[in-house]
Amino acid sequence: MKIVSRMKQSLVTDPNWNRGIELAGKGGRALPSATADYFVDKVPIVGWLPKYNYRWLLNDVIAGLTLGIMLIPQSLAYAKIATMPVQFGLMSSWVPATLYAFMGTTKDLSTGPTSLIGLLTAEVIADLTKDGYSPQQIGSAVAMGMGIYGMILGFLKLGFILDFVSTPVLNGFISAAAIVISLGQVDNLLGENDVRDGTAHIIHDVFTKLPEANGYACAMGFGSIVLLVALEHLGKRWGSKNKIAFYLSITRAFIALLVFTGVSYAVNSKRGPDPDDFLFEVAEMTQTTIYAEVTGPTLFAKAFPRAIAPFVAAALEHVAIARAFAMRNNYTTDASQELCYLGLTNLINSFFHSMGVGGAMSRTAVNSGCKVRSPLSGLVTSAVVLVSIYELTGALYWIPKATLAAIVITAVWPLIGHWRTYYNYWRTSFVDFAAAMMAFWLTLFVSSEIGIGTAVAWSIVTCLLRQAFTRITQVGSDSSSDLQRSIDDARGMPASIPDDTRIFKIQESIFFPNAQRTMKQVLDTIQTYHAPTYSNANGLEADRNWSVVGEKRIKKLRKAVGIQDASDLPPIRVVVLDFGRVNHFDVTGNAKLREFVAELRKYAGDRVEVRVVGLKNNVRARLERARPGWKLIDTDSITDSGSEKVGKLEDLKVYRSVTDAVNAIRYSEVEHVMDEKMKSEHQEKV
């Protein structure tokens, strides 16, 4: 009986049980409404379609047609990278655009086959074709694995796991992958046969077999490169001034495909039905229709673990592109929802003998350049792809392989990072530089999976080591500056904080696993408790973009803290970041801090000030060494009101204590003082 009594007493007094019961009660009460909101959020079109303006339709149709025309040659070329029959590139391209119209949270993103996914899929195909499976069956199994991974991370909101792949690792991997993809197309460009796989083998065999190169294939390949590069430079030079030049540039791959396919048909069609009699190799695309087939369990079991690398690469690229264009065009995207879409579209695609898909930078940039207004443009893109599948297969048979190789090489070559990027990593953080080099060289000479896997493992190990072996600060009679900071820490906060000021005490180092979330939490808090300054992104409903994701998020944040009426919220003028506990700051942290400042100024206006407290020497050094670097203005006390001390709004002002940062003179006050001083000097001269 005593044991039972003790158990009852424990249940009553134990804080964990009480906390669990409290959370369970709150969860049970919120479950019905939260469930409905959850499923509505998974179909964003429900939120923005009622606000759709019919005048946007022309922009969306033009963008959809343009993307469809781009997607035809690119999907064929990327299927070729994956070593699948080229027609399955088209088969992979009609579902993603349609589904994105319903599930997408950006208006600009274009999804479909990509060169990176093609390369990683090719490695799996090379290993599993030995077991008797066809390339399209293996590609579908990889796509199914990517879909399941994406749905798990997306629907459970576990996308933060991808933050463990740092920016330097991703850049090193993409650069090496672009080189591997380009080298893999050289044999088709030159018309050479029997070139082995692997970077070292390709380089050796291409030069060894150079006397055996097909001159006709070289003419088609290098002629395609010249045309593609010429049209690209035409767009860069005159695209902003001339619509014809703009559209010739963005459809350059389709134009090259059209021109050289016509030449191929003219010179090869009369040389007999046997492709061996042709002057050069052609794609030999066969007539096909859309049909469904389920991947077998045995093949899926073999492909599922191998789908991790394609999924990670596709997810990182997809989310990064979505965030970049959302920031550029002043709307908000939802990374978890993008992963839900990525997972579901790959899962559906896998039933149609398709390769994996994800966001593509080049097509997204073109889509944005066409002034697309909503994701509805994807319906037009899908229609163009379906027409090509059912009506253009015969014409696509004659595409020269050298032209497809030229399209691939010119598309991926810009992805190779500039040497200055890696030099900046070296200057900022040796660990980041080492991770980038590891991803680069292992991907280049071993395999893509080992390259990105080893680099990610290196990053995780260094992260754990850095967390385990934290530095401490000692205070003594010879460290008066540290003593002052310790006194300020003991005091906590200044005596009073103005309404337009908010203080953030960063509790951990800012680096790649937490940089995105840390800066997002700071911005969320500001948007919750402070009103926006009028701008194109935060104005009246009539002036707002089609996206409602950001608006709904802010409403939920304010509702969670009990703010019913947002009209009385004060603006934000000063943001104080206490870096007293920030011992480490890396390349990703610098990038996210810059993104935060940019987003803050979009929300609060150009006059908002960011003030930093407790900046340690090593963190300060990295801020200054980063490219682009920060200009740090040391402000010793609240009496520093000269222009040389206050600096410019884009500078970071550094203070010794939170109290000094809060009470220091504002930039607007300095401007007023300077104006009065100039007036006084002018009157004295008069």
XYZ file of C-alpha atoms in Angstrom:
686
model
C 0.000 0.000 0.000
C 2.881 2.345 0.740
C 4.202 1.815 -2.778
C 0.814 2.685 -4.267
C 0.575 5.760 -2.042
C 4.022 6.893 -3.094
C 3.141 6.394 -6.778
C 0.014 8.507 -6.363
C 1.989 11.187 -4.568
C 4.611 11.100 -7.312
C 1.978 11.535 -10.021
C 0.549 14.541 -8.178
C 3.847 16.300 -7.416
C 6.141 15.259 -10.276
C 6.675 18.307 -12.571
C 7.222 16.181 -15.670
C 3.904 14.380 -15.259
C 2.115 17.665 -14.565
C 3.732 19.276 -17.573
C 2.791 16.303 -19.730
C -0.822 16.385 -18.548
C -0.983 20.129 -19.173
C 0.420 19.770 -22.701
C -1.882 16.832 -23.444
C -4.864 18.898 -22.367
C -3.860 21.841 -24.523
C -3.146 19.539 -27.450
C -6.496 17.792 -27.133
C -8.400 21.083 -27.064
C -6.474 22.495 -30.042
C -6.524 19.279 -32.105
C -9.698 19.858 -34.185
C -8.849 23.385 -35.341
C -5.126 22.625 -35.660
C -5.853 19.578 -37.832
C -8.036 21.613 -40.168
C -5.412 24.376 -40.401
C -2.689 21.786 -41.040
C -4.424 20.257 -44.038
C -5.423 23.655 -45.451
C -1.797 24.776 -45.198
C -0.772 21.781 -47.325
C -2.767 23.206 -50.238
C -1.716 26.895 -50.374
C -3.798 27.558 -53.501
C -6.841 27.639 -51.206
C -5.437 30.786 -49.597
C -4.230 32.776 -52.615
C -6.555 31.732 -55.467
C -9.532 33.811 -54.208
C -7.225 36.858 -54.407
C -6.019 36.053 -57.918
C -6.256 39.023 -60.299
C -7.369 38.090 -63.829
C -4.910 40.670 -65.216
C -2.097 38.374 -64.049
C -3.239 35.636 -66.424
C -1.270 36.902 -69.438
C 2.002 36.949 -67.468
C 1.349 33.445 -66.167
C 0.555 32.055 -69.630
C 3.690 33.610 -71.183
C 5.854 32.305 -68.330
C 4.292 28.843 -68.576
C 4.867 28.619 -72.330
C 8.456 29.806 -71.952
C 9.192 27.274 -69.200
C 7.611 24.494 -71.246
C 9.812 25.320 -74.240
C 12.892 25.369 -71.971
C 11.917 22.135 -70.265
C 11.793 20.056 -73.462
C 15.533 20.155 -74.288
C 16.628 20.287 -70.645
C 14.576 17.250 -69.602
C 15.954 15.242 -72.526
C 19.518 16.269 -71.696
C 19.185 15.560 -67.954
C 17.663 12.127 -68.617
C 20.743 11.461 -70.725
C 22.950 12.426 -67.743
C 21.001 9.870 -65.696
C 21.747 7.267 -68.438
C 18.011 6.769 -68.981
C 16.337 6.777 -72.425
C 15.775 10.458 -73.183
C 11.986 10.176 -73.533
C 11.761 9.501 -69.789
C 13.056 13.012 -69.156
C 9.840 14.309 -70.686
C 7.836 11.729 -68.750
C 9.331 13.196 -65.558
C 8.275 16.768 -66.352
C 4.495 16.949 -66.628
C 3.446 16.068 -63.042
C 5.718 18.489 -61.070
C 4.504 21.719 -62.683
C 0.817 20.818 -62.256
C 1.188 19.707 -58.644
C 3.201 22.824 -57.781
C 0.270 25.010 -58.815
C -1.657 23.531 -55.867
C 1.105 22.927 -53.291
C 3.818 25.501 -54.048
C 4.610 28.449 -51.789
C 6.591 30.474 -54.349
C 5.458 31.946 -57.623
C 8.853 31.656 -59.322
C 10.147 28.138 -58.631
C 10.316 25.740 -61.589
C 10.643 22.034 -60.810
C 11.587 19.105 -62.982
C 14.678 17.040 -63.844
C 17.992 18.657 -62.913
C 21.608 17.921 -63.775
C 22.497 17.195 -60.139
C 19.720 14.640 -59.673
C 20.649 13.128 -63.039
C 24.266 12.603 -61.962
C 23.347 10.987 -58.631
C 20.702 8.795 -60.272
C 23.241 7.648 -62.874
C 25.497 6.294 -60.115
C 22.651 4.168 -58.729
C 21.686 2.974 -62.216
C 25.282 1.967 -62.964
C 25.315 -0.315 -59.901
C 21.821 -1.835 -60.142
C 21.617 -2.546 -63.883
C 23.959 -5.460 -63.150
C 20.973 -7.131 -61.441
C 18.937 -7.067 -64.644
C 16.796 -3.977 -64.050
C 16.222 -1.380 -66.775
C 17.454 2.222 -66.241
C 13.903 3.582 -66.147
C 12.883 1.065 -63.469
C 15.851 2.039 -61.306
C 15.209 5.743 -61.886
C 11.597 5.273 -60.735
C 12.744 3.415 -57.611
C 15.146 6.256 -56.747
C 12.349 8.794 -57.286
C 10.085 6.795 -54.963
C 12.778 6.796 -52.281
C 13.245 10.553 -52.676
C 9.483 10.981 -52.374
C 9.243 9.028 -49.132
C 12.160 10.907 -47.568
C 10.648 14.237 -48.599
C 7.197 13.413 -47.226
C 8.645 12.269 -43.879
C 10.680 15.457 -43.413
C 7.992 17.734 -44.827
C 4.841 16.466 -43.139
C 6.610 16.039 -39.792
C 8.338 19.442 -40.161
C 11.816 17.929 -39.811
C 13.398 20.060 -42.512
C 15.831 21.530 -39.984
C 17.861 18.302 -40.373
C 19.032 19.626 -43.748
C 20.692 22.540 -41.944
C 23.511 20.135 -41.061
C 24.679 20.421 -44.662
C 26.597 23.697 -44.531
C 26.888 26.252 -47.317
C 30.585 25.447 -48.065
C 29.831 21.696 -48.302
C 26.980 22.344 -50.704
C 29.042 24.699 -52.864
C 31.997 22.296 -53.019
C 29.715 19.405 -53.939
C 27.837 21.336 -56.645
C 31.065 22.635 -58.204
C 32.558 19.151 -58.440
C 29.275 17.686 -59.692
C 29.154 20.289 -62.474
C 32.675 19.307 -63.585
C 31.798 15.581 -63.482
C 28.632 16.189 -65.516
C 30.528 18.248 -68.104
C 33.295 15.648 -68.437
C 30.682 12.935 -68.853
C 29.346 14.687 -71.961
C 32.687 15.223 -73.732
C 32.616 11.831 -75.497
C 29.203 12.647 -77.002
C 30.401 16.126 -77.909
C 33.352 14.677 -79.843
C 31.631 11.561 -81.129
C 34.010 9.187 -79.307
C 33.112 5.629 -78.233
C 34.197 3.304 -75.409
C 35.089 6.067 -72.940
C 35.126 4.682 -69.396
C 33.398 6.203 -66.379
C 35.220 8.199 -63.690
C 36.961 11.553 -63.887
C 40.495 10.211 -64.310
C 39.408 7.586 -66.880
C 37.378 10.127 -68.865
C 40.287 12.569 -69.098
C 42.673 9.780 -70.148
C 40.343 8.145 -72.690
C 39.151 11.379 -74.299
C 42.690 12.478 -75.129
C 43.785 8.957 -76.105
C 40.885 8.552 -78.549
C 41.025 12.110 -79.877
C 42.278 10.921 -83.327
C 39.127 8.759 -83.558
C 36.753 11.662 -82.928
C 33.810 12.070 -85.321
C 34.269 15.343 -87.208
C 30.538 15.629 -87.996
C 29.641 15.191 -84.310
C 32.257 17.798 -83.373
C 30.715 20.217 -85.860
C 27.234 19.688 -84.396
C 28.464 19.889 -80.788
C 30.718 22.909 -81.045
C 28.267 24.623 -83.384
C 25.592 24.159 -80.699
C 27.904 25.621 -78.032
C 28.670 28.662 -80.208
C 24.953 29.260 -80.818
C 24.042 28.806 -77.148
C 26.802 31.103 -75.890
C 26.024 33.736 -78.552
C 22.335 33.813 -77.607
C 23.217 33.973 -73.910
C 25.461 37.001 -74.462
C 22.761 38.548 -76.652
C 20.404 38.407 -73.693
C 22.967 39.803 -71.251
C 23.819 42.686 -73.601
C 20.399 43.699 -74.917
C 17.836 41.544 -73.079
C 16.829 44.281 -70.653
C 16.174 46.710 -73.514
C 14.803 44.470 -76.242
C 12.066 41.841 -75.755
C 13.140 39.884 -78.841
C 16.686 39.569 -77.526
C 15.311 38.545 -74.125
C 13.160 35.709 -75.471
C 15.845 34.545 -77.912
C 18.218 34.273 -74.956
C 15.960 32.393 -72.546
C 14.816 29.926 -75.247
C 18.324 29.373 -76.578
C 18.350 25.653 -75.724
C 15.101 25.107 -77.632
C 16.409 27.129 -80.598
C 19.619 25.068 -80.695
C 17.575 21.881 -80.466
C 15.310 23.026 -83.317
C 18.149 24.137 -85.614
C 20.436 21.149 -85.191
C 17.640 18.589 -85.123
C 16.601 19.983 -88.507
C 20.164 19.636 -89.777
C 20.333 16.094 -88.404
C 17.119 15.093 -90.137
C 18.298 16.618 -93.405
C 21.623 14.746 -93.498
C 20.647 11.464 -91.810
C 17.066 10.649 -92.810
C 18.064 9.383 -96.278
C 21.009 7.312 -95.121
C 18.896 4.314 -94.209
C 16.965 3.095 -91.178
C 20.071 1.727 -89.460
C 21.473 4.327 -87.002
C 24.977 2.967 -87.662
C 24.778 4.521 -91.153
C 24.138 8.021 -89.799
C 26.892 10.638 -89.947
C 26.709 11.040 -86.164
C 24.749 9.577 -83.265
C 21.196 10.765 -82.601
C 18.967 10.473 -79.526
C 16.778 7.761 -81.150
C 13.812 8.773 -78.993
C 11.054 6.212 -79.460
C 7.296 6.742 -79.473
C 5.897 6.482 -75.960
C 2.767 7.142 -73.958
C 2.183 7.796 -70.285
C 1.564 4.565 -68.414
C 1.804 3.551 -64.777
C 3.883 0.788 -63.213
C 4.598 0.140 -59.547
C 8.205 -0.407 -58.473
C 8.771 -3.946 -57.201
C 9.642 -4.466 -53.521
C 12.995 -6.124 -54.267
C 14.227 -3.265 -56.439
C 12.857 -0.681 -54.014
C 14.723 -2.295 -51.111
C 17.969 -1.943 -53.058
C 17.331 1.615 -54.290
C 15.811 3.132 -51.121
C 19.071 3.608 -49.154
C 20.809 4.851 -52.308
C 18.132 7.542 -52.738
C 19.409 9.478 -49.702
C 22.114 11.366 -51.625
C 19.810 12.401 -54.537
C 17.164 13.513 -52.042
C 19.545 15.562 -49.891
C 21.030 17.290 -52.947
C 17.599 17.942 -54.483
C 16.068 19.172 -51.213
C 18.925 21.557 -50.429
C 18.916 22.982 -53.946
C 15.116 23.227 -54.026
C 14.733 24.997 -50.664
C 17.686 27.327 -51.312
C 16.233 28.446 -54.666
C 12.791 28.955 -53.122
C 14.212 31.115 -50.300
C 16.419 33.142 -52.646
C 13.617 34.135 -55.018
C 11.120 34.700 -52.213
C 13.555 37.188 -50.671
C 14.271 38.801 -54.045
C 10.583 39.292 -54.876
C 9.287 40.218 -51.404
C 7.165 37.279 -50.308
C 7.486 34.427 -47.822
C 8.036 30.747 -48.563
C 7.504 27.725 -46.311
C 10.453 25.285 -46.371
C 8.485 22.426 -44.748
C 5.689 22.780 -47.285
C 8.239 22.773 -50.120
C 9.587 19.469 -48.783
C 6.023 18.092 -48.638
C 5.604 19.014 -52.298
C 9.014 17.626 -53.243
C 8.191 14.325 -51.570
C 4.700 13.971 -53.017
C 5.656 14.917 -56.579
C 8.536 12.423 -56.620
C 6.297 9.711 -55.193
C 3.644 10.306 -57.880
C 6.294 10.585 -60.604
C 7.754 7.215 -59.612
C 4.645 5.445 -60.915
C 5.313 6.722 -64.459
C 8.903 5.511 -65.077
C 10.322 8.912 -64.173
C 13.568 10.145 -62.681
C 13.675 12.279 -59.531
C 12.871 15.983 -59.790
C 13.560 19.185 -57.861
C 13.927 22.939 -58.221
C 16.106 24.242 -61.071
C 17.948 27.570 -60.773
C 18.130 28.407 -64.493
C 14.435 27.816 -65.177
C 13.433 29.600 -61.967
C 15.456 32.655 -62.976
C 13.756 32.679 -66.384
C 10.339 32.268 -64.770
C 11.007 35.260 -62.520
C 12.320 37.239 -65.494
C 9.038 36.610 -67.327
C 7.258 38.450 -64.467
C 5.253 35.380 -63.470
C 2.531 36.289 -60.984
C 1.467 32.939 -59.486
C 2.143 29.179 -59.567
C -0.748 28.732 -62.036
C 1.818 29.070 -64.824
C 2.724 25.452 -64.079
C -0.515 24.256 -65.675
C 0.567 25.807 -68.984
C 4.048 24.263 -68.649
C 2.520 20.811 -68.128
C 0.326 21.269 -71.210
C 3.394 22.049 -73.363
C 5.202 18.947 -72.070
C 2.190 16.704 -72.710
C 1.915 17.987 -76.290
C 5.587 17.191 -76.866
C 5.147 13.660 -75.458
C 2.238 12.763 -77.705
C 2.885 14.847 -80.828
C 6.628 15.560 -81.168
C 8.246 12.185 -80.454
C 8.957 11.503 -84.128
C 10.780 14.804 -84.580
C 12.759 14.384 -81.353
C 14.196 11.079 -82.655
C 16.700 13.040 -84.778
C 18.205 15.172 -81.982
C 22.024 14.931 -82.228
C 23.615 13.564 -79.057
C 26.322 16.210 -79.512
C 23.680 18.948 -79.260
C 22.266 17.464 -76.050
C 25.826 17.340 -74.692
C 26.325 21.007 -75.603
C 23.077 21.948 -73.828
C 24.198 20.109 -70.677
C 27.710 21.597 -70.650
C 26.555 25.196 -71.120
C 23.831 24.723 -68.479
C 26.057 23.327 -65.723
C 29.267 25.254 -66.361
C 28.066 28.373 -64.437
C 27.530 26.147 -61.373
C 31.290 25.733 -60.909
C 32.251 28.007 -58.029
C 34.768 30.793 -58.483
C 38.133 30.389 -56.738
C 37.423 33.561 -54.742
C 34.524 31.762 -53.044
C 36.847 29.134 -51.599
C 39.496 31.741 -50.768
C 36.867 33.564 -48.703
C 36.095 30.298 -46.901
C 39.809 29.995 -46.117
C 39.921 33.551 -44.756
C 36.777 33.118 -42.683
C 36.983 29.561 -41.338
C 39.492 26.772 -42.010
C 36.941 24.124 -40.957
C 34.476 25.370 -43.586
C 37.231 25.464 -46.182
C 38.256 21.884 -45.346
C 34.650 20.696 -45.617
C 34.241 22.368 -49.019
C 37.483 20.846 -50.317
C 36.541 17.417 -48.998
C 33.183 17.549 -50.775
C 34.827 18.851 -53.957
C 37.694 16.372 -54.375
C 35.861 13.260 -53.201
C 32.923 14.032 -55.486
C 35.276 14.708 -58.377
C 37.442 11.582 -58.124
C 35.531 9.046 -56.006
C 31.734 9.420 -56.157
C 29.051 11.991 -55.450
C 27.562 9.955 -52.610
C 30.883 9.564 -50.816
C 31.760 13.217 -51.452
C 28.675 14.753 -49.878
C 28.382 12.023 -47.209
C 31.958 12.421 -45.972
C 31.775 16.214 -45.972
C 28.502 16.200 -44.028
C 29.973 13.723 -41.526
C 33.016 16.017 -41.124
C 30.728 18.988 -40.478
C 28.691 17.087 -37.882
C 31.807 15.865 -36.065
C 33.311 19.361 -35.928
C 29.961 20.687 -34.708
C 29.824 18.146 -31.878
C 33.458 18.782 -30.944
C 32.889 22.527 -30.891
C 29.858 22.114 -28.641
C 31.748 19.769 -26.311
C 34.894 21.880 -25.948
C 33.455 25.334 -25.309
C 35.668 28.242 -24.291
C 35.333 30.102 -21.004
C 36.157 33.725 -20.180
C 38.165 34.491 -17.065
C 37.782 37.743 -15.156
C 40.697 39.264 -13.222
C 42.176 42.527 -12.074
C 43.807 43.029 -15.459
C 40.581 42.603 -17.479
C 38.480 45.625 -16.695
C 36.472 45.325 -19.896
C 35.383 41.783 -19.001
C 34.583 42.954 -15.459
C 32.299 45.638 -16.841
C 30.506 43.068 -18.967
C 30.122 40.726 -15.997
C 28.527 43.494 -13.920
C 26.142 44.221 -16.789
C 25.257 40.522 -17.086
C 24.473 40.382 -13.363
C 22.222 43.396 -13.724
C 20.463 41.849 -16.706
C 18.727 44.710 -18.447
C 18.784 48.514 -18.373
C 16.400 50.359 -16.085
C 13.944 51.090 -18.910
C 13.522 49.968 -22.505
C 11.797 52.213 -25.081
C 8.790 50.781 -26.898
C 10.581 50.843 -30.247
C 13.559 48.824 -28.941
C 13.939 45.057 -28.508
C 16.890 43.176 -26.968
C 17.931 39.658 -27.959
C 20.443 37.683 -25.876
C 21.862 34.983 -28.146
C 22.456 31.910 -25.956
C 24.560 29.808 -28.345
C 27.142 30.172 -31.080
C 25.744 31.050 -34.508
C 26.795 28.545 -37.144
C 25.310 26.345 -39.852
C 23.035 24.035 -37.774
C 21.250 26.871 -35.972
C 21.911 30.071 -37.946
C 18.689 29.899 -39.963
C 16.478 29.156 -36.937
C 18.192 31.699 -34.670
C 17.789 34.588 -37.075
C 14.239 33.465 -37.897
C 13.305 33.486 -34.203
C 14.619 37.036 -33.871
C 12.653 38.182 -36.922
C 9.502 36.336 -35.781
C 9.627 38.075 -32.402
C 9.994 41.485 -34.044
C 7.088 40.801 -36.404
C 4.989 39.588 -33.462
C 5.431 42.578 -31.137
C 6.115 45.407 -33.589
C 4.209 46.902 -36.494
C 5.753 47.062 -39.979
C 6.779 50.208 -41.775
C 4.852 50.671 -45.040
C 6.581 49.086 -48.022
C 5.768 47.025 -51.085
C 6.103 43.869 -49.012
C 4.201 45.083 -45.925
C 1.509 47.486 -47.046
C -2.188 47.529 -47.726
C -3.786 44.305 -48.931
C -4.251 45.751 -52.427
C -0.512 46.327 -52.717
C 0.558 42.968 -51.365
C 1.943 40.116 -53.423
C -0.172 37.058 -54.246
C 1.462 35.087 -51.399
C -0.422 34.838 -48.072
C 2.056 32.570 -46.255
C 3.829 35.404 -44.431
C 0.582 37.139 -43.484
C -0.905 33.957 -42.016
C 2.282 33.201 -40.087
C 2.361 36.621 -38.405
C -1.313 36.293 -37.452
C -0.636 32.910 -35.850
C 2.377 34.252 -33.937
C 0.394 37.181 -32.539
C -2.568 34.975 -31.702
C -0.280 32.621 -29.776
C 0.819 35.442 -27.436
C -2.663 36.912 -27.068
C -2.371 39.950 -29.347
C -5.846 40.550 -30.759
C -5.508 44.093 -32.099
C -2.297 44.761 -34.038
C -3.123 48.408 -34.766
C -1.587 49.608 -31.476
C 1.740 47.809 -31.888
C 4.763 50.136 -31.838
C 7.261 50.242 -34.714
C 10.781 48.894 -34.287
C 13.675 51.341 -34.484
C 16.537 49.662 -32.558
C 17.416 45.964 -32.400
C 20.076 44.989 -29.834
C 21.830 41.648 -30.361
C 23.717 40.500 -27.261
C 26.551 38.288 -28.565
C 28.029 37.754 -25.092
C 27.651 33.954 -25.370
C 28.442 33.659 -29.076
C 31.821 31.931 -29.181
C 31.734 30.810 -32.815
C 30.451 32.397 -36.001
C 30.841 30.761 -39.426
C 30.178 31.440 -43.125
C 26.556 30.298 -42.915
C 26.018 32.476 -39.835
C 27.350 35.501 -41.707
C 25.027 34.797 -44.656
C 21.985 34.388 -42.392
C 22.837 37.553 -40.433
C 22.926 39.484 -43.711
C 19.607 37.957 -44.767
C 18.125 38.908 -41.378
C 19.247 42.541 -41.696
C 17.835 42.689 -45.232
C 14.492 41.196 -44.130
C 14.401 43.467 -41.063
C 14.782 46.560 -43.240
C 12.062 45.358 -45.574
C 9.775 45.004 -42.562
C 10.836 47.998 -40.443
C 12.192 50.417 -43.051
C 15.670 51.673 -43.868
C 16.013 53.701 -40.630
C 16.077 50.693 -38.285
C 19.394 50.213 -36.430
C 21.099 46.941 -35.478
C 23.355 47.236 -32.423
C 25.684 44.500 -31.168
C 26.851 43.899 -27.584
C 29.520 41.620 -26.141
C 31.318 40.873 -29.397
C 34.245 38.509 -28.762
C 37.532 39.004 -30.603
C 37.333 35.845 -32.726
C 33.724 36.566 -33.750
C 34.619 40.154 -34.537
C 37.546 38.991 -36.668
C 35.322 36.692 -38.707
C 32.714 39.392 -39.238
C 35.412 41.690 -40.554
C 37.151 39.021 -42.653
C 33.989 37.706 -44.322
C 33.294 38.727 -47.912
C 31.256 40.848 -48.118
C 32.488 42.021 -44.745
C 30.820 44.184 -42.100
C 32.042 47.595 -41.049
C 32.010 47.571 -37.250
C 31.731 50.919 -35.436
C 32.979 50.893 -31.835
C 30.860 53.141 -29.607
C 32.352 53.552 -26.135
C 29.455 55.318 -24.457
C 26.107 56.980 -25.054
C 27.800 60.342 -25.520
C 29.339 59.371 -28.881
C 27.193 61.459 -31.164
C 29.632 62.486 -33.853
C 29.106 61.181 -37.359
C 32.438 59.388 -37.229
C 31.217 57.323 -34.267
C 27.618 56.713 -35.322
C 28.608 55.573 -38.800
C 26.092 54.643 -41.487
C 22.868 52.712 -41.122
C 24.325 49.707 -42.944
C 27.164 49.457 -40.384
C 27.028 47.339 -37.218
C 27.521 49.475 -34.117
C 29.314 47.674 -31.277
C 28.667 48.545 -27.593
C 30.269 47.414 -24.343
C 26.974 46.780 -22.539
C 23.277 46.345 -23.192
C 22.549 49.504 -21.228
C 24.805 51.594 -23.469
C 23.272 50.044 -26.590
C 19.729 50.851 -25.468
C 20.430 54.398 -24.252
C 22.790 55.484 -27.031
C 21.757 58.333 -29.279
C 19.647 57.279 -32.286
C 20.704 57.814 -35.881
C 17.668 60.056 -36.467
C 18.693 62.185 -33.485
C 22.203 62.507 -34.876
C 20.820 63.653 -38.209
C 18.710 66.262 -36.396
C 21.742 67.489 -34.413
C 23.862 67.668 -37.545
C 21.142 69.575 -39.397
C 20.870 72.082 -36.550
C 24.657 72.437 -36.479
C 24.776 73.083 -40.224
C 22.020 75.663 -39.927
C 23.866 77.383 -37.082
C 27.136 77.473 -39.042
C 25.318 78.796 -42.083
C 23.698 81.595 -40.034
C 27.079 82.528 -38.533
C 28.581 82.818 -42.011
C 25.675 84.992 -43.167
